[in-house]
Amino acid sequence: MSYTLILHTPEGDSPGIRQQAERRFCRALEESLGDASLVAPVYAAVQRICALHGPEPDPEALTSDERTVLQLWQQAESSALQAVFGPHRHLDEGGYEIRLG
């Protein structure tokens, strides 16, 4: 399973700047998870967890495996966002979308 990342950056960024940021995001995500091949299955698992337990699942309501996967994703996501937006990220700076396929 593969994935495509679409990074939403503040208006005015050139396509080249956005593509560089997307590469930094993907590299940080993949390094944090351990391998590029893990991004899609871990993301898909997190999507299933959120579908069952809501967008911000209560860790106490999750199984041990679900909690581990969710925490792994949250750490990887945090690393990727920091790689693009820096350590003092603001929510209005942009976001991302991952498409599986």
PDB file of N, CA and C in Angstrom:
ATOM      1  N   MET A   1       0.858  -1.170   0.000  1.00  0.00           N
ATOM      2  CA  MET A   1       0.000   0.000   0.000  1.00  0.00           C
ATOM      3  C   MET A   1       0.905   1.235   0.000  1.00  0.00           C
ATOM      4  N   SER A   2       0.561   2.201  -0.819  1.00  0.00           N
ATOM      5  CA  SER A   2       1.342   3.430  -0.891  1.00  0.00           C
ATOM      6  C   SER A   2       0.495   4.599  -0.395  1.00  0.00           C
ATOM      7  N   TYR A   3       1.134   5.757  -0.337  1.00  0.00           N
ATOM      8  CA  TYR A   3       0.403   6.942   0.088  1.00  0.00           C
ATOM      9  C   TYR A   3       0.871   8.149  -0.700  1.00  0.00           C
ATOM     10  N   THR A   4       0.006   9.140  -0.748  1.00  0.00           N
ATOM     11  CA  THR A   4       0.318  10.428  -1.345  1.00  0.00           C
ATOM     12  C   THR A   4       0.036  11.486  -0.290  1.00  0.00           C
ATOM     13  N   LEU A   5       0.968  12.403  -0.143  1.00  0.00           N
ATOM     14  CA  LEU A   5       0.814  13.484   0.818  1.00  0.00           C
ATOM     15  C   LEU A   5       0.460  14.763   0.086  1.00  0.00           C
ATOM     16  N   ILE A   6      -0.521  15.471   0.594  1.00  0.00           N
ATOM     17  CA  ILE A   6      -0.849  16.805   0.106  1.00  0.00           C
ATOM     18  C   ILE A   6      -0.687  17.729   1.309  1.00  0.00           C
ATOM     19  N   LEU A   7       0.252  18.633   1.202  1.00  0.00           N
ATOM     20  CA  LEU A   7       0.537  19.567   2.289  1.00  0.00           C
ATOM     21  C   LEU A   7      -0.178  20.876   1.999  1.00  0.00           C
ATOM     22  N   HIS A   8      -0.902  21.355   2.976  1.00  0.00           N
ATOM     23  CA  HIS A   8      -1.597  22.631   2.856  1.00  0.00           C
ATOM     24  C   HIS A   8      -0.741  23.670   3.576  1.00  0.00           C
ATOM     25  N   THR A   9      -0.150  24.550   2.797  1.00  0.00           N
ATOM     26  CA  THR A   9       0.733  25.573   3.354  1.00  0.00           C
ATOM     27  C   THR A   9       0.066  26.936   3.212  1.00  0.00           C
ATOM     28  N   PRO A  10       0.585  27.922   3.915  1.00  0.00           N
ATOM     29  CA  PRO A  10       0.000  29.260   3.794  1.00  0.00           C
ATOM     30  C   PRO A  10       0.022  29.738   2.340  1.00  0.00           C
ATOM     31  N   GLU A  11      -0.956  30.537   2.002  1.00  0.00           N
ATOM     32  CA  GLU A  11      -1.026  31.056   0.634  1.00  0.00           C
ATOM     33  C   GLU A  11       0.229  31.850   0.312  1.00  0.00           C
ATOM     34  N   GLY A  12       0.598  31.817  -0.948  1.00  0.00           N
ATOM     35  CA  GLY A  12       1.765  32.562  -1.388  1.00  0.00           C
ATOM     36  C   GLY A  12       3.009  31.708  -1.542  1.00  0.00           C
ATOM     37  N   ASP A  13       2.999  30.494  -1.008  1.00  0.00           N
ATOM     38  CA  ASP A  13       4.141  29.605  -1.188  1.00  0.00           C
ATOM     39  C   ASP A  13       4.144  29.092  -2.626  1.00  0.00           C
ATOM     40  N   SER A  14       5.303  29.077  -3.225  1.00  0.00           N
ATOM     41  CA  SER A  14       5.419  28.577  -4.594  1.00  0.00           C
ATOM     42  C   SER A  14       5.280  27.054  -4.595  1.00  0.00           C
ATOM     43  N   PRO A  15       4.935  26.480  -5.749  1.00  0.00           N
ATOM     44  CA  PRO A  15       4.853  25.016  -5.829  1.00  0.00           C
ATOM     45  C   PRO A  15       6.177  24.343  -5.440  1.00  0.00           C
ATOM     46  N   GLY A  16       7.300  24.934  -5.793  1.00  0.00           N
ATOM     47  CA  GLY A  16       8.602  24.365  -5.441  1.00  0.00           C
ATOM     48  C   GLY A  16       8.825  24.333  -3.942  1.00  0.00           C
ATOM     49  N   ILE A  17       8.450  25.408  -3.265  1.00  0.00           N
ATOM     50  CA  ILE A  17       8.578  25.475  -1.802  1.00  0.00           C
ATOM     51  C   ILE A  17       7.676  24.429  -1.157  1.00  0.00           C
ATOM     52  N   ARG A  18       6.441  24.301  -1.677  1.00  0.00           N
ATOM     53  CA  ARG A  18       5.506  23.318  -1.123  1.00  0.00           C
ATOM     54  C   ARG A  18       6.034  21.903  -1.327  1.00  0.00           C
ATOM     55  N   GLN A  19       6.597  21.617  -2.501  1.00  0.00           N
ATOM     56  CA  GLN A  19       7.126  20.280  -2.773  1.00  0.00           C
ATOM     57  C   GLN A  19       8.306  19.952  -1.857  1.00  0.00           C
ATOM     58  N   GLN A  20       9.166  20.924  -1.608  1.00  0.00           N
ATOM     59  CA  GLN A  20      10.278  20.705  -0.675  1.00  0.00           C
ATOM     60  C   GLN A  20       9.740  20.413   0.720  1.00  0.00           C
ATOM     61  N   ALA A  21       8.719  21.150   1.131  1.00  0.00           N
ATOM     62  CA  ALA A  21       8.117  20.935   2.444  1.00  0.00           C
ATOM     63  C   ALA A  21       7.466  19.554   2.512  1.00  0.00           C
ATOM     64  N   GLU A  22       6.816  19.127   1.427  1.00  0.00           N
ATOM     65  CA  GLU A  22       6.204  17.791   1.396  1.00  0.00           C
ATOM     66  C   GLU A  22       7.271  16.707   1.536  1.00  0.00           C
ATOM     67  N   ARG A  23       8.411  16.898   0.883  1.00  0.00           N
ATOM     68  CA  ARG A  23       9.493  15.911   1.005  1.00  0.00           C
ATOM     69  C   ARG A  23      10.029  15.863   2.438  1.00  0.00           C
ATOM     70  N   ARG A  24      10.184  17.024   3.077  1.00  0.00           N
ATOM     71  CA  ARG A  24      10.639  17.048   4.482  1.00  0.00           C
ATOM     72  C   ARG A  24       9.627  16.348   5.384  1.00  0.00           C
ATOM     73  N   PHE A  25       8.337  16.609   5.147  1.00  0.00           N
ATOM     74  CA  PHE A  25       7.275  15.992   5.937  1.00  0.00           C
ATOM     75  C   PHE A  25       7.340  14.473   5.794  1.00  0.00           C
ATOM     76  N   CYS A  26       7.388  13.997   4.547  1.00  0.00           N
ATOM     77  CA  CYS A  26       7.416  12.547   4.302  1.00  0.00           C
ATOM     78  C   CYS A  26       8.659  11.909   4.904  1.00  0.00           C
ATOM     79  N   ARG A  27       9.803  12.540   4.730  1.00  0.00           N
ATOM     80  CA  ARG A  27      11.050  11.986   5.270  1.00  0.00           C
ATOM     81  C   ARG A  27      10.971  11.869   6.792  1.00  0.00           C
ATOM     82  N   ALA A  28      10.469  12.910   7.465  1.00  0.00           N
ATOM     83  CA  ALA A  28      10.356  12.866   8.924  1.00  0.00           C
ATOM     84  C   ALA A  28       9.349  11.810   9.367  1.00  0.00           C
ATOM     85  N   LEU A  29       8.235  11.709   8.668  1.00  0.00           N
ATOM     86  CA  LEU A  29       7.210  10.718   8.991  1.00  0.00           C
ATOM     87  C   LEU A  29       7.769   9.309   8.835  1.00  0.00           C
ATOM     88  N   GLU A  30       8.426   9.070   7.728  1.00  0.00           N
ATOM     89  CA  GLU A  30       8.974   7.747   7.429  1.00  0.00           C
ATOM     90  C   GLU A  30      10.096   7.370   8.394  1.00  0.00           C
ATOM     91  N   GLU A  31      10.965   8.321   8.721  1.00  0.00           N
ATOM     92  CA  GLU A  31      12.048   8.043   9.665  1.00  0.00           C
ATOM     93  C   GLU A  31      11.497   7.754  11.055  1.00  0.00           C
ATOM     94  N   SER A  32      10.478   8.486  11.447  1.00  0.00           N
ATOM     95  CA  SER A  32       9.893   8.277  12.770  1.00  0.00           C
ATOM     96  C   SER A  32       9.220   6.909  12.879  1.00  0.00           C
ATOM     97  N   LEU A  33       8.557   6.482  11.803  1.00  0.00           N
ATOM     98  CA  LEU A  33       7.885   5.176  11.808  1.00  0.00           C
ATOM     99  C   LEU A  33       8.852   4.026  11.557  1.00  0.00           C
ATOM    100  N   GLY A  34      10.019   4.338  10.977  1.00  0.00           N
ATOM    101  CA  GLY A  34      11.020   3.309  10.756  1.00  0.00           C
ATOM    102  C   GLY A  34      11.214   2.920   9.309  1.00  0.00           C
ATOM    103  N   ASP A  35      10.222   3.194   8.451  1.00  0.00           N
ATOM    104  CA  ASP A  35      10.344   2.840   7.041  1.00  0.00           C
ATOM    105  C   ASP A  35       9.160   3.439   6.282  1.00  0.00           C
ATOM    106  N   ALA A  36       9.392   3.792   5.035  1.00  0.00           N
ATOM    107  CA  ALA A  36       8.329   4.357   4.201  1.00  0.00           C
ATOM    108  C   ALA A  36       7.153   3.398   4.038  1.00  0.00           C
ATOM    109  N   SER A  37       7.438   2.107   4.032  1.00  0.00           N
ATOM    110  CA  SER A  37       6.380   1.111   3.828  1.00  0.00           C
ATOM    111  C   SER A  37       5.418   1.020   5.009  1.00  0.00           C
ATOM    112  N   LEU A  38       5.751   1.633   6.126  1.00  0.00           N
ATOM    113  CA  LEU A  38       4.886   1.580   7.308  1.00  0.00           C
ATOM    114  C   LEU A  38       3.884   2.724   7.377  1.00  0.00           C
ATOM    115  N   VAL A  39       4.098   3.782   6.598  1.00  0.00           N
ATOM    116  CA  VAL A  39       3.215   4.957   6.691  1.00  0.00           C
ATOM    117  C   VAL A  39       1.774   4.588   6.369  1.00  0.00           C
ATOM    118  N   ALA A  40       1.528   3.992   5.225  1.00  0.00           N
ATOM    119  CA  ALA A  40       0.155   3.692   4.809  1.00  0.00           C
ATOM    120  C   ALA A  40      -0.562   2.746   5.772  1.00  0.00           C
ATOM    121  N   PRO A  41       0.039   1.611   6.167  1.00  0.00           N
ATOM    122  CA  PRO A  41      -0.706   0.729   7.070  1.00  0.00           C
ATOM    123  C   PRO A  41      -0.937   1.322   8.463  1.00  0.00           C
ATOM    124  N   VAL A  42       0.035   2.075   8.967  1.00  0.00           N
ATOM    125  CA  VAL A  42      -0.161   2.697  10.287  1.00  0.00           C
ATOM    126  C   VAL A  42      -1.233   3.772  10.187  1.00  0.00           C
ATOM    127  N   TYR A  43      -1.185   4.582   9.130  1.00  0.00           N
ATOM    128  CA  TYR A  43      -2.211   5.621   8.946  1.00  0.00           C
ATOM    129  C   TYR A  43      -3.599   4.993   8.801  1.00  0.00           C
ATOM    130  N   ALA A  44      -3.696   3.918   8.019  1.00  0.00           N
ATOM    131  CA  ALA A  44      -4.986   3.234   7.846  1.00  0.00           C
ATOM    132  C   ALA A  44      -5.500   2.697   9.179  1.00  0.00           C
ATOM    133  N   ALA A  45      -4.605   2.157   9.995  1.00  0.00           N
ATOM    134  CA  ALA A  45      -5.010   1.650  11.317  1.00  0.00           C
ATOM    135  C   ALA A  45      -5.507   2.790  12.199  1.00  0.00           C
ATOM    136  N   VAL A  46      -4.842   3.923  12.144  1.00  0.00           N
ATOM    137  CA  VAL A  46      -5.266   5.077  12.946  1.00  0.00           C
ATOM    138  C   VAL A  46      -6.630   5.569  12.466  1.00  0.00           C
ATOM    139  N   GLN A  47      -6.845   5.568  11.161  1.00  0.00           N
ATOM    140  CA  GLN A  47      -8.150   5.965  10.626  1.00  0.00           C
ATOM    141  C   GLN A  47      -9.255   5.043  11.146  1.00  0.00           C
ATOM    142  N   ARG A  48      -8.971   3.746  11.199  1.00  0.00           N
ATOM    143  CA  ARG A  48      -9.960   2.791  11.729  1.00  0.00           C
ATOM    144  C   ARG A  48     -10.217   3.034  13.218  1.00  0.00           C
ATOM    145  N   ILE A  49      -9.163   3.297  13.964  1.00  0.00           N
ATOM    146  CA  ILE A  49      -9.303   3.576  15.400  1.00  0.00           C
ATOM    147  C   ILE A  49     -10.175   4.810  15.598  1.00  0.00           C
ATOM    148  N   CYS A  50      -9.912   5.851  14.825  1.00  0.00           N
ATOM    149  CA  CYS A  50     -10.689   7.092  14.951  1.00  0.00           C
ATOM    150  C   CYS A  50     -12.138   6.899  14.497  1.00  0.00           C
ATOM    151  N   ALA A  51     -12.363   6.040  13.516  1.00  0.00           N
ATOM    152  CA  ALA A  51     -13.729   5.754  13.075  1.00  0.00           C
ATOM    153  C   ALA A  51     -14.514   5.045  14.175  1.00  0.00           C
ATOM    154  N   LEU A  52     -13.833   4.188  14.927  1.00  0.00           N
ATOM    155  CA  LEU A  52     -14.492   3.451  16.012  1.00  0.00           C
ATOM    156  C   LEU A  52     -14.639   4.262  17.295  1.00  0.00           C
ATOM    157  N   HIS A  53     -13.635   5.092  17.592  1.00  0.00           N
ATOM    158  CA  HIS A  53     -13.579   5.754  18.898  1.00  0.00           C
ATOM    159  C   HIS A  53     -13.662   7.271  18.852  1.00  0.00           C
ATOM    160  N   GLY A  54     -13.832   7.853  17.675  1.00  0.00           N
ATOM    161  CA  GLY A  54     -13.924   9.300  17.544  1.00  0.00           C
ATOM    162  C   GLY A  54     -12.586   9.913  17.170  1.00  0.00           C
ATOM    163  N   PRO A  55     -12.615  11.191  16.753  1.00  0.00           N
ATOM    164  CA  PRO A  55     -11.407  11.841  16.236  1.00  0.00           C
ATOM    165  C   PRO A  55     -10.288  12.008  17.261  1.00  0.00           C
ATOM    166  N   GLU A  56     -10.617  12.065  18.523  1.00  0.00           N
ATOM    167  CA  GLU A  56      -9.608  12.140  19.584  1.00  0.00           C
ATOM    168  C   GLU A  56      -9.921  11.053  20.616  1.00  0.00           C
ATOM    169  N   PRO A  57      -9.550   9.821  20.300  1.00  0.00           N
ATOM    170  CA  PRO A  57      -9.915   8.692  21.166  1.00  0.00           C
ATOM    171  C   PRO A  57      -9.337   8.811  22.575  1.00  0.00           C
ATOM    172  N   ASP A  58     -10.140   8.393  23.533  1.00  0.00           N
ATOM    173  CA  ASP A  58      -9.687   8.317  24.919  1.00  0.00           C
ATOM    174  C   ASP A  58      -8.755   7.113  25.020  1.00  0.00           C
ATOM    175  N   PRO A  59      -7.494   7.322  25.382  1.00  0.00           N
ATOM    176  CA  PRO A  59      -6.554   6.204  25.464  1.00  0.00           C
ATOM    177  C   PRO A  59      -7.042   5.069  26.365  1.00  0.00           C
ATOM    178  N   GLU A  60      -7.801   5.393  27.380  1.00  0.00           N
ATOM    179  CA  GLU A  60      -8.299   4.365  28.302  1.00  0.00           C
ATOM    180  C   GLU A  60      -9.343   3.457  27.648  1.00  0.00           C
ATOM    181  N   ALA A  61      -9.992   3.945  26.585  1.00  0.00           N
ATOM    182  CA  ALA A  61     -11.019   3.156  25.901  1.00  0.00           C
ATOM    183  C   ALA A  61     -10.421   2.253  24.822  1.00  0.00           C
ATOM    184  N   LEU A  62      -9.134   2.385  24.564  1.00  0.00           N
ATOM    185  CA  LEU A  62      -8.480   1.625  23.506  1.00  0.00           C
ATOM    186  C   LEU A  62      -7.834   0.355  24.050  1.00  0.00           C
ATOM    187  N   THR A  63      -7.682  -0.616  23.157  1.00  0.00           N
ATOM    188  CA  THR A  63      -6.909  -1.794  23.537  1.00  0.00           C
ATOM    189  C   THR A  63      -5.437  -1.383  23.589  1.00  0.00           C
ATOM    190  N   SER A  64      -4.619  -2.220  24.151  1.00  0.00           N
ATOM    191  CA  SER A  64      -3.188  -1.932  24.237  1.00  0.00           C
ATOM    192  C   SER A  64      -2.585  -1.739  22.843  1.00  0.00           C
ATOM    193  N   ASP A  65      -2.972  -2.599  21.900  1.00  0.00           N
ATOM    194  CA  ASP A  65      -2.460  -2.483  20.536  1.00  0.00           C
ATOM    195  C   ASP A  65      -2.918  -1.189  19.870  1.00  0.00           C
ATOM    196  N   GLU A  66      -4.183  -0.840  20.043  1.00  0.00           N
ATOM    197  CA  GLU A  66      -4.696   0.409  19.469  1.00  0.00           C
ATOM    198  C   GLU A  66      -3.956   1.616  20.047  1.00  0.00           C
ATOM    199  N   ARG A  67      -3.756   1.596  21.342  1.00  0.00           N
ATOM    200  CA  ARG A  67      -3.054   2.695  22.015  1.00  0.00           C
ATOM    201  C   ARG A  67      -1.627   2.824  21.483  1.00  0.00           C
ATOM    202  N   THR A  68      -0.948   1.700  21.299  1.00  0.00           N
ATOM    203  CA  THR A  68       0.424   1.711  20.780  1.00  0.00           C
ATOM    204  C   THR A  68       0.474   2.299  19.377  1.00  0.00           C
ATOM    205  N   VAL A  69      -0.435   1.865  18.507  1.00  0.00           N
ATOM    206  CA  VAL A  69      -0.467   2.365  17.128  1.00  0.00           C
ATOM    207  C   VAL A  69      -0.772   3.860  17.111  1.00  0.00           C
ATOM    208  N   LEU A  70      -1.740   4.280  17.909  1.00  0.00           N
ATOM    209  CA  LEU A  70      -2.112   5.690  17.954  1.00  0.00           C
ATOM    210  C   LEU A  70      -0.945   6.545  18.456  1.00  0.00           C
ATOM    211  N   GLN A  71      -0.284   6.105  19.505  1.00  0.00           N
ATOM    212  CA  GLN A  71       0.848   6.860  20.041  1.00  0.00           C
ATOM    213  C   GLN A  71       1.999   6.918  19.040  1.00  0.00           C
ATOM    214  N   LEU A  72       2.245   5.822  18.357  1.00  0.00           N
ATOM    215  CA  LEU A  72       3.292   5.788  17.335  1.00  0.00           C
ATOM    216  C   LEU A  72       2.990   6.804  16.232  1.00  0.00           C
ATOM    217  N   TRP A  73       1.735   6.822  15.778  1.00  0.00           N
ATOM    218  CA  TRP A  73       1.354   7.771  14.737  1.00  0.00           C
ATOM    219  C   TRP A  73       1.471   9.208  15.239  1.00  0.00           C
ATOM    220  N   GLN A  74       0.987   9.474  16.434  1.00  0.00           N
ATOM    221  CA  GLN A  74       1.027  10.840  16.955  1.00  0.00           C
ATOM    222  C   GLN A  74       2.461  11.358  17.072  1.00  0.00           C
ATOM    223  N   GLN A  75       3.378  10.506  17.462  1.00  0.00           N
ATOM    224  CA  GLN A  75       4.788  10.905  17.546  1.00  0.00           C
ATOM    225  C   GLN A  75       5.354  11.178  16.158  1.00  0.00           C
ATOM    226  N   ALA A  76       5.036  10.322  15.203  1.00  0.00           N
ATOM    227  CA  ALA A  76       5.522  10.500  13.834  1.00  0.00           C
ATOM    228  C   ALA A  76       4.926  11.765  13.214  1.00  0.00           C
ATOM    229  N   GLU A  77       3.639  11.970  13.433  1.00  0.00           N
ATOM    230  CA  GLU A  77       2.965  13.157  12.915  1.00  0.00           C
ATOM    231  C   GLU A  77       3.579  14.422  13.505  1.00  0.00           C
ATOM    232  N   SER A  78       3.834  14.407  14.787  1.00  0.00           N
ATOM    233  CA  SER A  78       4.442  15.560  15.448  1.00  0.00           C
ATOM    234  C   SER A  78       5.818  15.866  14.862  1.00  0.00           C
ATOM    235  N   SER A  79       6.617  14.841  14.633  1.00  0.00           N
ATOM    236  CA  SER A  79       7.941  15.019  14.033  1.00  0.00           C
ATOM    237  C   SER A  79       7.832  15.611  12.628  1.00  0.00           C
ATOM    238  N   ALA A  80       6.874  15.113  11.848  1.00  0.00           N
ATOM    239  CA  ALA A  80       6.699  15.591  10.479  1.00  0.00           C
ATOM    240  C   ALA A  80       6.222  17.043  10.454  1.00  0.00           C
ATOM    241  N   LEU A  81       5.276  17.375  11.302  1.00  0.00           N
ATOM    242  CA  LEU A  81       4.788  18.748  11.357  1.00  0.00           C
ATOM    243  C   LEU A  81       5.888  19.697  11.813  1.00  0.00           C
ATOM    244  N   GLN A  82       6.681  19.263  12.756  1.00  0.00           N
ATOM    245  CA  GLN A  82       7.786  20.093  13.229  1.00  0.00           C
ATOM    246  C   GLN A  82       8.832  20.282  12.128  1.00  0.00           C
ATOM    247  N   ALA A  83       9.061  19.252  11.321  1.00  0.00           N
ATOM    248  CA  ALA A  83      10.030  19.348  10.228  1.00  0.00           C
ATOM    249  C   ALA A  83       9.622  20.398   9.203  1.00  0.00           C
ATOM    250  N   VAL A  84       8.329  20.609   9.066  1.00  0.00           N
ATOM    251  CA  VAL A  84       7.833  21.569   8.078  1.00  0.00           C
ATOM    252  C   VAL A  84       7.543  22.932   8.694  1.00  0.00           C
ATOM    253  N   PHE A  85       6.857  22.953   9.816  1.00  0.00           N
ATOM    254  CA  PHE A  85       6.383  24.213  10.386  1.00  0.00           C
ATOM    255  C   PHE A  85       7.201  24.699  11.569  1.00  0.00           C
ATOM    256  N   GLY A  86       8.146  23.887  12.038  1.00  0.00           N
ATOM    257  CA  GLY A  86       8.969  24.282  13.172  1.00  0.00           C
ATOM    258  C   GLY A  86       8.347  23.874  14.491  1.00  0.00           C
ATOM    259  N   PRO A  87       9.097  24.061  15.590  1.00  0.00           N
ATOM    260  CA  PRO A  87       8.638  23.594  16.894  1.00  0.00           C
ATOM    261  C   PRO A  87       7.487  24.415  17.484  1.00  0.00           C
ATOM    262  N   HIS A  88       7.283  25.613  16.991  1.00  0.00           N
ATOM    263  CA  HIS A  88       6.232  26.475  17.547  1.00  0.00           C
ATOM    264  C   HIS A  88       5.109  26.629  16.535  1.00  0.00           C
ATOM    265  N   ARG A  89       4.622  25.502  16.080  1.00  0.00           N
ATOM    266  CA  ARG A  89       3.596  25.440  15.044  1.00  0.00           C
ATOM    267  C   ARG A  89       2.273  26.019  15.554  1.00  0.00           C
ATOM    268  N   HIS A  90       1.624  26.775  14.670  1.00  0.00           N
ATOM    269  CA  HIS A  90       0.284  27.301  14.961  1.00  0.00           C
ATOM    270  C   HIS A  90      -0.696  26.617  14.025  1.00  0.00           C
ATOM    271  N   LEU A  91      -1.893  26.370  14.498  1.00  0.00           N
ATOM    272  CA  LEU A  91      -2.869  25.615  13.722  1.00  0.00           C
ATOM    273  C   LEU A  91      -3.237  26.288  12.407  1.00  0.00           C
ATOM    274  N   ASP A  92      -3.134  27.616  12.330  1.00  0.00           N
ATOM    275  CA  ASP A  92      -3.524  28.305  11.107  1.00  0.00           C
ATOM    276  C   ASP A  92      -2.409  28.307  10.058  1.00  0.00           C
ATOM    277  N   GLU A  93      -1.288  27.655  10.333  1.00  0.00           N
ATOM    278  CA  GLU A  93      -0.177  27.626   9.383  1.00  0.00           C
ATOM    279  C   GLU A  93      -0.400  26.626   8.264  1.00  0.00           C
ATOM    280  N   GLY A  94      -1.253  25.711   8.431  1.00  0.00           N
ATOM    281  CA  GLY A  94      -1.505  24.717   7.385  1.00  0.00           C
ATOM    282  C   GLY A  94      -1.685  23.349   7.986  1.00  0.00           C
ATOM    283  N   GLY A  95      -1.874  22.398   7.120  1.00  0.00           N
ATOM    284  CA  GLY A  95      -2.075  21.024   7.570  1.00  0.00           C
ATOM    285  C   GLY A  95      -1.697  20.077   6.447  1.00  0.00           C
ATOM    286  N   TYR A  96      -2.195  18.882   6.522  1.00  0.00           N
ATOM    287  CA  TYR A  96      -1.854  17.892   5.518  1.00  0.00           C
ATOM    288  C   TYR A  96      -3.012  16.935   5.302  1.00  0.00           C
ATOM    289  N   GLU A  97      -2.917  16.243   4.188  1.00  0.00           N
ATOM    290  CA  GLU A  97      -3.890  15.202   3.850  1.00  0.00           C
ATOM    291  C   GLU A  97      -3.101  14.026   3.303  1.00  0.00           C
ATOM    292  N   ILE A  98      -3.438  12.848   3.744  1.00  0.00           N
ATOM    293  CA  ILE A  98      -2.802  11.634   3.238  1.00  0.00           C
ATOM    294  C   ILE A  98      -3.856  10.827   2.500  1.00  0.00           C
ATOM    295  N   ARG A  99      -3.500  10.452   1.274  1.00  0.00           N
ATOM    296  CA  ARG A  99      -4.377   9.607   0.471  1.00  0.00           C
ATOM    297  C   ARG A  99      -3.698   8.264   0.287  1.00  0.00           C
ATOM    298  N   LEU A 100      -4.436   7.221   0.605  1.00  0.00           N
ATOM    299  CA  LEU A 100      -3.901   5.856   0.476  1.00  0.00           C
ATOM    300  C   LEU A 100      -4.245   5.309  -0.896  1.00  0.00           C
ATOM    301  N   GLY A 101      -3.320   4.536  -1.430  1.00  0.00           N
ATOM    302  CA  GLY A 101      -3.625   3.956  -2.718  1.00  0.00           C
ATOM    303  C   GLY A 101      -2.488   3.230  -3.320  1.00  0.00           C
TER     304      GLY A 101
END
